[in-house]
Short mmCIF file of N, CA and C in Angstrom, two decimals:
data_model
loop_
_atom_site.label_atom_id
_atom_site.label_comp_id
_atom_site.label_asym_id
_atom_site.label_seq_id
_atom_site.Cartn_x
_atom_site.Cartn_y
_atom_site.Cartn_z
N UNK A 63 129.57 -19.83 112.16
CA UNK A 63 130.45 -20.19 110.99
C UNK A 63 129.79 -19.45 109.83
N UNK A 64 130.60 -18.89 109.03
CA UNK A 64 130.04 -18.14 107.89
C UNK A 64 129.74 -19.22 106.81
N UNK A 65 128.71 -18.83 106.02
CA UNK A 65 128.19 -19.65 104.96
C UNK A 65 129.36 -19.74 103.88
N UNK A 66 129.42 -20.94 103.17
CA UNK A 66 130.38 -21.13 102.03
C UNK A 66 130.22 -20.00 101.08
N UNK A 67 131.07 -19.61 100.29
CA UNK A 67 130.99 -18.57 99.30
C UNK A 67 130.04 -19.14 98.16
N UNK A 68 129.91 -20.33 97.79
CA UNK A 68 128.99 -20.81 96.70
C UNK A 68 127.58 -20.59 97.18
N UNK A 69 127.09 -20.74 98.41
CA UNK A 69 125.76 -20.52 98.93
C UNK A 69 125.59 -18.92 98.93
N UNK A 70 126.50 -18.21 99.29
CA UNK A 70 126.35 -16.58 99.29
C UNK A 70 126.09 -16.26 97.71
N UNK A 71 126.95 -16.76 96.87
CA UNK A 71 126.84 -16.31 95.48
C UNK A 71 125.44 -16.76 94.87
N UNK A 72 125.02 -17.92 95.21
CA UNK A 72 123.89 -18.37 94.68
C UNK A 72 122.63 -17.69 95.10
N UNK A 73 122.70 -17.22 96.43
CA UNK A 73 121.44 -16.41 96.92
C UNK A 73 121.62 -15.11 96.31
N UNK A 74 122.80 -14.50 96.02
CA UNK A 74 122.86 -13.25 95.58
C UNK A 74 122.50 -13.18 93.93
N UNK A 75 122.52 -14.18 93.38
CA UNK A 75 122.29 -14.20 91.91
C UNK A 75 120.90 -14.84 91.59
N UNK A 76 120.28 -15.44 92.49
CA UNK A 76 119.03 -16.18 92.29
C UNK A 76 117.96 -15.38 91.53
N UNK A 77 117.71 -14.23 91.95
CA UNK A 77 116.66 -13.39 91.38
C UNK A 77 117.00 -13.13 89.89
N UNK A 78 118.30 -12.85 89.72
CA UNK A 78 118.67 -12.74 88.16
C UNK A 78 118.53 -14.01 87.44
N UNK A 79 118.79 -15.06 88.00
CA UNK A 79 118.58 -16.44 87.26
C UNK A 79 117.04 -16.67 86.94
N UNK A 80 116.18 -16.35 87.86
CA UNK A 80 114.83 -16.53 87.84
C UNK A 80 114.25 -15.58 86.57
N UNK A 81 114.72 -14.28 86.53
CA UNK A 81 114.42 -13.41 85.47
C UNK A 81 114.79 -13.83 84.17
N UNK A 82 116.00 -14.44 83.90
CA UNK A 82 116.65 -15.05 82.77
C UNK A 82 115.71 -16.22 82.37
N UNK A 83 115.38 -17.18 83.32
CA UNK A 83 114.59 -18.29 82.98
C UNK A 83 113.12 -17.77 82.38
N UNK A 84 112.59 -16.90 83.04
CA UNK A 84 111.34 -16.36 82.62
C UNK A 84 111.46 -15.51 81.25
N UNK A 85 112.49 -15.00 80.99
CA UNK A 85 112.62 -14.22 79.68
C UNK A 85 112.61 -15.20 78.69
N UNK A 86 113.05 -16.42 78.77
CA UNK A 86 113.01 -17.57 77.87
C UNK A 86 111.56 -18.11 77.59
N UNK A 87 110.84 -18.27 78.81
CA UNK A 87 109.58 -18.98 78.66
C UNK A 87 108.87 -18.74 79.88
N UNK A 88 107.45 -18.43 79.84
CA UNK A 88 106.67 -18.38 80.90
C UNK A 88 106.72 -19.73 81.66
N UNK A 89 106.58 -19.71 82.88
CA UNK A 89 106.78 -21.07 83.58
C UNK A 89 105.97 -20.96 84.98
N UNK A 90 105.91 -22.30 85.71
CA UNK A 90 105.45 -22.26 86.88
C UNK A 90 106.58 -22.55 88.02
N UNK A 91 106.32 -22.17 89.21
CA UNK A 91 107.41 -22.13 90.22
C UNK A 91 108.23 -23.44 90.26
N UNK A 92 107.45 -24.66 90.40
CA UNK A 92 108.15 -25.92 90.45
C UNK A 92 109.09 -26.17 89.32
N UNK A 93 108.67 -25.78 88.11
CA UNK A 93 109.45 -26.08 86.94
C UNK A 93 110.80 -25.04 86.95
N UNK A 94 110.46 -23.82 87.44
CA UNK A 94 111.66 -22.93 87.51
C UNK A 94 112.63 -23.51 88.63
N UNK A 95 112.05 -24.00 89.73
CA UNK A 95 112.98 -24.49 90.77
C UNK A 95 113.74 -25.78 90.16
N UNK A 96 113.03 -26.63 89.43
CA UNK A 96 113.70 -27.78 88.86
C UNK A 96 114.79 -27.23 87.94
N UNK A 97 114.72 -26.26 87.04
CA UNK A 97 115.65 -25.77 86.25
C UNK A 97 116.86 -25.30 87.00
N UNK A 98 116.62 -24.52 87.95
CA UNK A 98 117.49 -23.94 88.77
C UNK A 98 118.43 -24.87 89.58
N UNK A 99 117.71 -25.81 90.10
CA UNK A 99 118.33 -26.93 90.91
C UNK A 99 119.21 -27.53 90.07
N UNK A 100 118.93 -27.89 88.74
CA UNK A 100 119.86 -28.53 87.86
C UNK A 100 121.15 -27.69 87.54
N UNK A 101 120.81 -26.35 87.27
CA UNK A 101 121.77 -25.41 86.66
C UNK A 101 122.68 -24.98 87.78
N UNK A 102 122.15 -24.67 88.94
CA UNK A 102 123.06 -23.92 90.11
C UNK A 102 122.93 -24.63 91.41
N UNK A 103 122.13 -25.61 91.47
CA UNK A 103 121.95 -26.34 92.85
C UNK A 103 121.04 -25.67 93.77
N UNK A 104 120.18 -24.74 93.45
CA UNK A 104 119.19 -24.15 94.40
C UNK A 104 118.01 -24.98 94.59
N UNK A 105 117.68 -25.11 95.89
CA UNK A 105 116.48 -25.81 96.21
C UNK A 105 115.20 -25.27 95.96
N UNK A 106 114.21 -26.10 95.96
CA UNK A 106 112.75 -25.57 95.74
C UNK A 106 112.30 -24.56 96.75
N UNK A 107 112.73 -24.70 97.97
CA UNK A 107 112.12 -23.88 99.12
C UNK A 107 112.65 -22.52 98.92
N UNK A 108 113.57 -22.27 98.24
CA UNK A 108 113.97 -20.80 98.05
C UNK A 108 113.21 -20.06 97.06
N UNK A 109 112.75 -20.68 96.15
CA UNK A 109 111.94 -20.27 94.92
C UNK A 109 110.66 -19.47 95.31
N UNK A 110 109.87 -20.20 96.08
CA UNK A 110 108.43 -19.76 96.35
C UNK A 110 108.53 -18.29 97.01
N UNK A 111 109.27 -18.24 98.03
CA UNK A 111 109.38 -16.75 98.51
C UNK A 111 109.92 -15.60 97.66
N UNK A 112 110.80 -16.01 96.84
CA UNK A 112 111.39 -15.12 95.92
C UNK A 112 110.36 -14.70 94.81
N UNK A 113 109.53 -15.80 94.36
CA UNK A 113 108.50 -15.56 93.42
C UNK A 113 107.49 -14.47 93.95
N UNK A 114 107.00 -14.68 95.16
CA UNK A 114 106.09 -13.74 95.80
C UNK A 114 106.67 -12.43 95.88
N UNK A 115 107.95 -12.22 96.42
CA UNK A 115 108.45 -10.98 96.51
C UNK A 115 108.79 -10.31 95.09
N UNK A 116 109.11 -11.07 94.03
CA UNK A 116 109.14 -10.54 92.73
C UNK A 116 107.86 -10.08 92.16
N UNK A 117 106.69 -10.71 92.57
CA UNK A 117 105.32 -10.32 92.11
C UNK A 117 104.94 -9.08 92.79
N UNK A 118 105.27 -8.96 94.13
CA UNK A 118 105.02 -7.79 95.02
C UNK A 118 105.78 -6.59 94.48
N UNK A 119 107.06 -6.85 93.92
CA UNK A 119 107.83 -5.75 93.39
C UNK A 119 107.49 -5.45 91.87
N UNK A 120 106.54 -6.15 91.24
CA UNK A 120 106.06 -5.82 90.05
C UNK A 120 106.94 -6.37 88.90
N UNK A 121 107.78 -7.37 89.24
CA UNK A 121 108.79 -7.86 88.16
C UNK A 121 108.02 -8.97 87.41
N UNK A 122 107.19 -9.67 88.21
CA UNK A 122 106.47 -10.88 87.51
C UNK A 122 104.94 -10.76 87.66
N UNK A 123 104.31 -11.23 86.90
CA UNK A 123 102.74 -11.38 87.05
C UNK A 123 102.34 -12.90 86.76
N UNK A 124 101.29 -13.27 87.32
CA UNK A 124 100.82 -14.59 87.19
C UNK A 124 99.53 -14.65 86.47
N UNK A 125 99.25 -16.08 86.14
CA UNK A 125 97.98 -16.28 85.54
C UNK A 125 97.86 -17.96 85.74
N UNK A 126 96.57 -18.33 85.84
CA UNK A 126 96.38 -19.84 86.04
C UNK A 126 96.09 -20.56 84.74
N UNK A 127 96.76 -21.79 84.80
CA UNK A 127 96.37 -22.67 83.50
C UNK A 127 95.86 -24.02 84.00
N UNK A 128 94.78 -24.45 83.53
CA UNK A 128 94.05 -25.62 83.96
C UNK A 128 95.10 -26.80 83.63
N UNK A 129 94.92 -27.76 84.62
CA UNK A 129 95.83 -28.98 84.32
C UNK A 129 94.94 -30.25 84.32
N UNK A 130 95.23 -31.01 83.42
CA UNK A 130 94.46 -32.33 83.33
C UNK A 130 94.87 -33.32 84.42
N UNK A 131 96.04 -33.04 85.09
CA UNK A 131 96.48 -34.03 86.09
C UNK A 131 96.44 -33.43 87.49
N UNK A 132 95.73 -32.50 87.73
CA UNK A 132 95.54 -31.99 89.00
C UNK A 132 94.87 -30.46 89.03
N UNK A 133 95.33 -29.80 90.00
CA UNK A 133 94.83 -28.41 90.24
C UNK A 133 95.50 -27.62 89.16
N UNK A 134 94.92 -26.37 89.02
CA UNK A 134 95.41 -25.31 87.98
C UNK A 134 96.84 -25.06 88.51
N UNK A 135 97.84 -24.66 87.51
CA UNK A 135 98.94 -24.20 87.80
C UNK A 135 99.01 -22.80 87.73
N UNK A 136 99.90 -22.21 88.71
CA UNK A 136 100.09 -20.63 88.58
C UNK A 136 101.37 -20.44 87.74
N UNK A 137 101.16 -19.90 86.55
CA UNK A 137 102.30 -19.52 85.75
C UNK A 137 102.78 -18.14 86.08
N UNK A 138 104.11 -17.83 85.78
CA UNK A 138 104.70 -16.52 86.04
C UNK A 138 105.24 -16.04 84.55
N UNK A 139 105.19 -14.78 84.44
CA UNK A 139 105.73 -14.21 83.19
C UNK A 139 106.27 -12.87 83.62
N UNK A 140 107.34 -12.34 82.92
CA UNK A 140 107.97 -11.03 83.19
C UNK A 140 107.06 -10.00 82.84
N UNK A 141 107.00 -8.88 83.65
CA UNK A 141 106.28 -7.63 83.26
C UNK A 141 107.38 -6.85 82.61
N UNK A 142 106.99 -5.64 81.94
CA UNK A 142 107.93 -4.75 81.40
C UNK A 142 109.09 -4.28 82.41
N UNK A 143 108.62 -4.21 83.73
CA UNK A 143 109.64 -3.92 84.67
C UNK A 143 110.53 -5.07 85.02
N UNK A 144 110.09 -6.29 84.87
CA UNK A 144 110.85 -7.38 84.97
C UNK A 144 111.91 -7.53 83.86
N UNK A 145 111.55 -7.20 82.61
CA UNK A 145 112.39 -7.10 81.48
C UNK A 145 113.60 -6.16 81.70
N UNK A 146 113.12 -4.90 82.28
CA UNK A 146 114.15 -3.91 82.66
C UNK A 146 115.06 -4.33 83.63
N UNK A 147 114.56 -5.02 84.74
CA UNK A 147 115.35 -5.36 85.76
C UNK A 147 116.49 -6.62 85.23
N UNK A 148 115.89 -7.33 84.27
CA UNK A 148 116.74 -8.35 83.82
C UNK A 148 117.86 -7.70 83.04
N UNK A 149 117.72 -6.66 82.29
CA UNK A 149 118.72 -6.20 81.45
C UNK A 149 119.72 -5.44 82.35
N UNK A 150 119.28 -4.68 83.43
CA UNK A 150 120.08 -3.88 84.30
C UNK A 150 120.93 -4.87 85.15
N UNK A 151 120.26 -6.04 85.77
CA UNK A 151 121.07 -6.95 86.50
C UNK A 151 122.02 -7.69 85.60
N UNK A 152 121.65 -8.00 84.55
CA UNK A 152 122.62 -8.73 83.62
C UNK A 152 123.82 -7.96 83.23
N UNK A 153 123.58 -6.55 83.15
CA UNK A 153 124.75 -5.67 82.85
C UNK A 153 125.70 -5.53 83.97
N UNK A 154 125.10 -5.55 85.31
CA UNK A 154 125.86 -5.47 86.60
C UNK A 154 126.60 -6.74 86.70
N UNK A 155 125.84 -7.75 86.54
CA UNK A 155 126.53 -9.12 86.78
C UNK A 155 127.75 -9.12 85.86
N UNK A 156 127.63 -9.05 84.49
CA UNK A 156 128.74 -9.00 83.65
C UNK A 156 129.86 -8.25 83.98
N UNK A 157 129.62 -7.02 84.45
CA UNK A 157 130.71 -5.97 84.79
C UNK A 157 131.33 -6.64 85.98
N UNK A 158 130.47 -7.09 87.01
CA UNK A 158 131.11 -7.69 88.39
C UNK A 158 131.97 -8.84 87.87
N UNK A 159 131.52 -9.79 87.23
CA UNK A 159 132.21 -10.99 86.78
C UNK A 159 133.49 -10.65 86.03
N UNK A 160 133.43 -9.64 85.17
CA UNK A 160 134.79 -9.38 84.55
C UNK A 160 135.76 -8.77 85.54
N UNK A 161 135.39 -8.01 86.51
CA UNK A 161 136.37 -7.45 87.55
C UNK A 161 136.74 -8.40 88.39
N UNK A 162 136.05 -9.57 88.80
CA UNK A 162 136.40 -10.61 89.61
C UNK A 162 137.46 -11.38 88.75
N UNK A 163 137.12 -11.78 87.56
CA UNK A 163 137.95 -12.50 86.63
C UNK A 163 139.30 -11.76 86.48
N UNK A 164 139.30 -10.43 86.36
CA UNK A 164 140.60 -9.77 86.25
C UNK A 164 141.55 -9.98 87.58
N UNK A 165 140.81 -9.97 88.65
CA UNK A 165 141.43 -10.12 89.94
C UNK A 165 141.97 -11.54 90.10
N UNK A 166 141.26 -12.47 89.53
CA UNK A 166 141.79 -13.89 89.72
C UNK A 166 142.86 -14.33 88.81
N UNK A 167 143.25 -13.37 87.80
CA UNK A 167 144.43 -13.76 87.00
C UNK A 167 145.51 -14.19 87.70
N UNK A 168 146.26 -15.00 87.03
CA UNK A 168 147.52 -15.64 87.90
C UNK A 168 148.41 -14.37 88.31
N UNK A 169 148.91 -14.61 89.56
CA UNK A 169 149.79 -13.64 90.05
C UNK A 169 151.28 -13.79 89.49
N UNK A 170 151.88 -12.80 89.06
CA UNK A 170 153.33 -13.11 88.57
C UNK A 170 154.17 -13.74 89.63
N UNK A 171 155.17 -14.40 89.01
CA UNK A 171 156.03 -15.34 89.87
C UNK A 171 156.85 -14.33 90.86
N UNK A 172 157.14 -13.07 90.44
CA UNK A 172 158.01 -12.19 91.18
C UNK A 172 157.06 -10.92 91.23
N UNK A 173 156.08 -10.89 92.09
CA UNK A 173 155.26 -9.69 92.22
C UNK A 173 156.26 -8.46 92.80
N UNK A 174 155.88 -7.26 92.30
CA UNK A 174 156.50 -6.05 92.50
C UNK A 174 156.19 -5.61 93.94
N UNK A 175 157.31 -5.19 94.76
CA UNK A 175 156.95 -4.79 96.16
C UNK A 175 156.35 -3.34 96.01
N UNK A 176 155.63 -3.15 97.02
CA UNK A 176 154.96 -1.74 97.14
C UNK A 176 155.92 -0.73 97.60
N UNK A 177 156.05 0.52 97.00
CA UNK A 177 157.02 1.57 97.45
C UNK A 177 156.14 2.65 97.77
N UNK A 178 156.59 3.26 98.83
CA UNK A 178 155.94 4.33 99.38
C UNK A 178 156.44 5.71 98.63
N UNK A 179 155.55 6.57 98.40
CA UNK A 179 155.75 7.81 97.70
C UNK A 179 156.00 8.97 98.53
#
């Protein structure tokens, strides 16, 4: 059985959402997961592999911050390549969303038949 469209869309846009969150503020993975869970309903388990892949791809870098309530936290921040990826992916998303929105416009009550040329 195919995945519902909302799951497919969320998986497809998750990287863009992480880049957008990190462009606003450097953060640690659990907090990023919490923000995205509230915003688009993505679970924590999907964030950690994505963060590792983004680090390997050079889109984010990490640093440790001491915590008074436990172990140090690994914070993520965008690299210059991450900022470029955010810009490119944002532009692509906006163009895609406009095209889908145009297709979803209400169909005329009396659609024109196709005529062969």
